[in-house]
Amino acid sequence: MRLGLMGAAASAALWAGAALAGPGAAPTPPMGWNSWNHFAGKIDDATVRAQADAMVASGMRDAGYRYINIDDTWEGERDAQGVIHANAKFPDMKALADYVHAKGLKLGIYSSPGPKTCAGYEGSFGHEAQDARTYAAWGIDYLKYDLCSLGTPMLKAGSLEKAQAIELAAYRKMDAALKATGRPIVFSLCQYGFYQVWRWGGSVGGNLWRTTGDISDHFARMATIGFGQAGLSKYAKPGQWNDPDMLEVGNGGMTPIEYRTHMSLWALLAAPLLAGNDLTRMSEDTRAILTNREVIAIDQDALGRQGDRVRAEGPLEIWARPLSGGGKAVGLFNLSDQPANMDVNFTEVGFKGPVKARDVWGAKDLGTVKSYHAVVAGHGAVLLRLG
Ligand code: GLA
């Protein structure tokens, strides 16, 4: 009888774990922070702890941000048994995970399927199962797996098909290794969008996959990446997301208007919201942009459908995203650097008659209306919630 009860408890725990692995690990686009955009190689244990503290103190955790993700340059040497160790910047990864977990947050890490990471540190090639076990033992909850040096054997493979086979096998290998640990670990593929990754990223276990090369903190680069996502909406679904790269909000290279455009577009795209700034030094504008509950609610909408472009006329674009409950989020984007008159008739986004409308950033109800007119600032966006 006692054994039976214990068995029931154990299988309930296993079942809960199983529900969280695979697509269940990311029912909505992951939200958190990643070290790369701001700190790049200058990341260490103390800085990561400070970011975790700031995620709580700033209200970001309460707004839904969870993952504290260490990107490249944490990796040290392998020991005689082949076990990977962190370098001197991270004296005790398990203790760091405990610290982050105690704050109600999760810890992410980074590696490559190749022998070297993009910054030239130790990758997981030939050590996949061992590394997955190490991550699980440390208490890691998220792995960004970045193609980097696996590109070399792929280039030498002789054909696209053979190159892709190498890549798929490498991602599948780590997916199996992560699952074998029994610990739910979000699996983030990073290979810059080659070979239409959106068509197969889910089949190799990816919860998200980068669709592009690296973002930078410039309006032109953000816009090239973000608006370049047109046509990809059908490939995203709960547990499997297109990833147009991490946020640059607050890093200083764009104006608050431009950062609101960045955040609006990422929410319409059901993109992962991984802040890439220094959370310990945020202006009030930055904090307000990152924690806007209504924008986050659009990004995290339970229906899990990505938005797409409805129309573009030169630099003026209308995007829409279906929401649970039959509503829609609509973005009016002005990519030019001058203010522009923009109109959207709600029949264009699928409504037959007047509909309740709200200006999300303005936090203003607009009544029940059939259309909307706005003068949209240069590089600016208006984000509406309809229905
Ligand atoms: C690649 C990735 C970036 C970052 C760096 C780290 O460039 O695309 O997001 O992880 O590697 O070296």
PDB file of N, CA, C and O and ligand atoms in Angstrom, residues 36-37 71-72 110 117-119 144 146 148 190 192 210 213-214 245-246, ligand 1:
ATOM      1  N   TRP A  36      23.846  38.609 -23.924  1.00  0.00           N
ATOM      2  CA  TRP A  36      24.705  38.929 -25.064  1.00  0.00           C
ATOM      3  C   TRP A  36      24.626  40.377 -25.549  1.00  0.00           C
ATOM      4  O   TRP A  36      25.649  41.044 -25.729  1.00  0.00           O
ATOM      5  N   ASN A  37      23.403  40.872 -25.796  1.00  0.00           N
ATOM      6  CA  ASN A  37      23.287  42.167 -26.481  1.00  0.00           C
ATOM      7  C   ASN A  37      23.998  43.294 -25.736  1.00  0.00           C
ATOM      8  O   ASN A  37      24.609  44.162 -26.345  1.00  0.00           O
ATOM      9  N   ASP A  71      24.613  33.849 -22.061  1.00  0.00           N
ATOM     10  CA  ASP A  71      24.992  33.545 -23.448  1.00  0.00           C
ATOM     11  C   ASP A  71      26.457  33.104 -23.474  1.00  0.00           C
ATOM     12  O   ASP A  71      27.011  32.658 -22.459  1.00  0.00           O
ATOM     13  N   ASP A  72      27.092  33.219 -24.606  1.00  0.00           N
ATOM     14  CA  ASP A  72      28.456  32.722 -24.824  1.00  0.00           C
ATOM     15  C   ASP A  72      29.472  33.367 -23.852  1.00  0.00           C
ATOM     16  O   ASP A  72      29.265  34.487 -23.409  1.00  0.00           O
ATOM     17  N   TYR A 110      24.131  28.486 -22.708  1.00  0.00           N
ATOM     18  CA  TYR A 110      24.417  28.565 -24.145  1.00  0.00           C
ATOM     19  C   TYR A 110      25.481  27.553 -24.517  1.00  0.00           C
ATOM     20  O   TYR A 110      26.445  27.341 -23.783  1.00  0.00           O
ATOM     21  N   THR A 117      32.213  27.417 -29.810  1.00  0.00           N
ATOM     22  CA  THR A 117      31.095  28.360 -29.884  1.00  0.00           C
ATOM     23  C   THR A 117      31.479  29.515 -30.808  1.00  0.00           C
ATOM     24  O   THR A 117      32.629  29.608 -31.260  1.00  0.00           O
ATOM     25  N   CYS A 118      30.554  30.419 -31.029  1.00  0.00           N
ATOM     26  CA  CYS A 118      30.834  31.538 -31.944  1.00  0.00           C
ATOM     27  C   CYS A 118      31.947  32.430 -31.395  1.00  0.00           C
ATOM     28  O   CYS A 118      32.684  33.056 -32.151  1.00  0.00           O
ATOM     29  N   ALA A 119      32.076  32.512 -30.074  1.00  0.00           N
ATOM     30  CA  ALA A 119      33.146  33.335 -29.500  1.00  0.00           C
ATOM     31  C   ALA A 119      34.408  32.503 -29.258  1.00  0.00           C
ATOM     32  O   ALA A 119      35.340  32.969 -28.600  1.00  0.00           O
ATOM     33  N   LYS A 144      20.307  27.674 -25.253  1.00  0.00           N
ATOM     34  CA  LYS A 144      20.432  28.242 -26.605  1.00  0.00           C
ATOM     35  C   LYS A 144      21.569  27.499 -27.283  1.00  0.00           C
ATOM     36  O   LYS A 144      22.690  27.463 -26.767  1.00  0.00           O
ATOM     37  N   ASP A 146      23.765  27.144 -30.502  1.00  0.00           N
ATOM     38  CA  ASP A 146      24.149  28.069 -31.570  1.00  0.00           C
ATOM     39  C   ASP A 146      25.087  27.383 -32.566  1.00  0.00           C
ATOM     40  O   ASP A 146      26.194  26.960 -32.199  1.00  0.00           O
ATOM     41  N   CYS A 148      27.328  28.011 -35.031  1.00  0.00           N
ATOM     42  CA  CYS A 148      28.756  28.399 -35.022  1.00  0.00           C
ATOM     43  C   CYS A 148      29.637  27.432 -35.803  1.00  0.00           C
ATOM     44  O   CYS A 148      29.442  27.254 -36.995  1.00  0.00           O
ATOM     45  N   CYS A 190      19.651  28.177 -32.675  1.00  0.00           N
ATOM     46  CA  CYS A 190      20.188  29.411 -33.228  1.00  0.00           C
ATOM     47  C   CYS A 190      21.045  29.015 -34.415  1.00  0.00           C
ATOM     48  O   CYS A 190      22.113  28.421 -34.244  1.00  0.00           O
ATOM     49  N   TYR A 192      20.488  31.142 -37.420  1.00  0.00           N
ATOM     50  CA  TYR A 192      20.369  32.370 -38.229  1.00  0.00           C
ATOM     51  C   TYR A 192      19.364  32.275 -39.381  1.00  0.00           C
ATOM     52  O   TYR A 192      19.406  33.065 -40.322  1.00  0.00           O
ATOM     53  N   ARG A 210      15.876  30.838 -34.103  1.00  0.00           N
ATOM     54  CA  ARG A 210      16.207  32.133 -34.679  1.00  0.00           C
ATOM     55  C   ARG A 210      15.921  32.100 -36.174  1.00  0.00           C
ATOM     56  O   ARG A 210      16.281  31.135 -36.851  1.00  0.00           O
ATOM     57  N   GLY A 213      19.900  36.533 -38.876  1.00  0.00           N
ATOM     58  CA  GLY A 213      21.199  36.854 -38.275  1.00  0.00           C
ATOM     59  C   GLY A 213      21.009  37.751 -37.063  1.00  0.00           C
ATOM     60  O   GLY A 213      19.879  38.039 -36.649  1.00  0.00           O
ATOM     61  N   ASP A 214      22.116  38.233 -36.519  1.00  0.00           N
ATOM     62  CA  ASP A 214      22.052  38.950 -35.239  1.00  0.00           C
ATOM     63  C   ASP A 214      21.423  40.339 -35.370  1.00  0.00           C
ATOM     64  O   ASP A 214      21.711  41.088 -36.298  1.00  0.00           O
ATOM     65  N   ASP A 245      15.194  37.240 -32.775  1.00  0.00           N
ATOM     66  CA  ASP A 245      16.334  37.641 -31.935  1.00  0.00           C
ATOM     67  C   ASP A 245      15.883  38.505 -30.750  1.00  0.00           C
ATOM     68  O   ASP A 245      14.751  38.956 -30.667  1.00  0.00           O
ATOM     69  N   MET A 246      16.833  38.721 -29.882  1.00  0.00           N
ATOM     70  CA  MET A 246      16.535  39.319 -28.575  1.00  0.00           C
ATOM     71  C   MET A 246      16.260  40.810 -28.697  1.00  0.00           C
ATOM     72  O   MET A 246      16.567  41.433 -29.704  1.00  0.00           O
TER      73      MET A 246
HETATM   74  C1  GLA B   1      25.979  34.314 -32.394  1.00  0.00           C
HETATM   75  C2  GLA B   1      24.540  34.451 -31.975  1.00  0.00           C
HETATM   76  C3  GLA B   1      24.403  35.584 -30.951  1.00  0.00           C
HETATM   77  C4  GLA B   1      25.311  35.296 -29.762  1.00  0.00           C
HETATM   78  C5  GLA B   1      26.747  35.096 -30.230  1.00  0.00           C
HETATM   79  C6  GLA B   1      27.638  34.641 -29.096  1.00  0.00           C
HETATM   80  O1  GLA B   1      26.404  35.442 -33.112  1.00  0.00           O
HETATM   81  O2  GLA B   1      23.700  34.680 -33.073  1.00  0.00           O
HETATM   82  O3  GLA B   1      23.059  35.717 -30.533  1.00  0.00           O
HETATM   83  O4  GLA B   1      24.844  34.161 -29.097  1.00  0.00           O
HETATM   84  O5  GLA B   1      26.820  34.126 -31.271  1.00  0.00           O
HETATM   85  O6  GLA B   1      28.943  34.344 -29.518  1.00  0.00           O
END
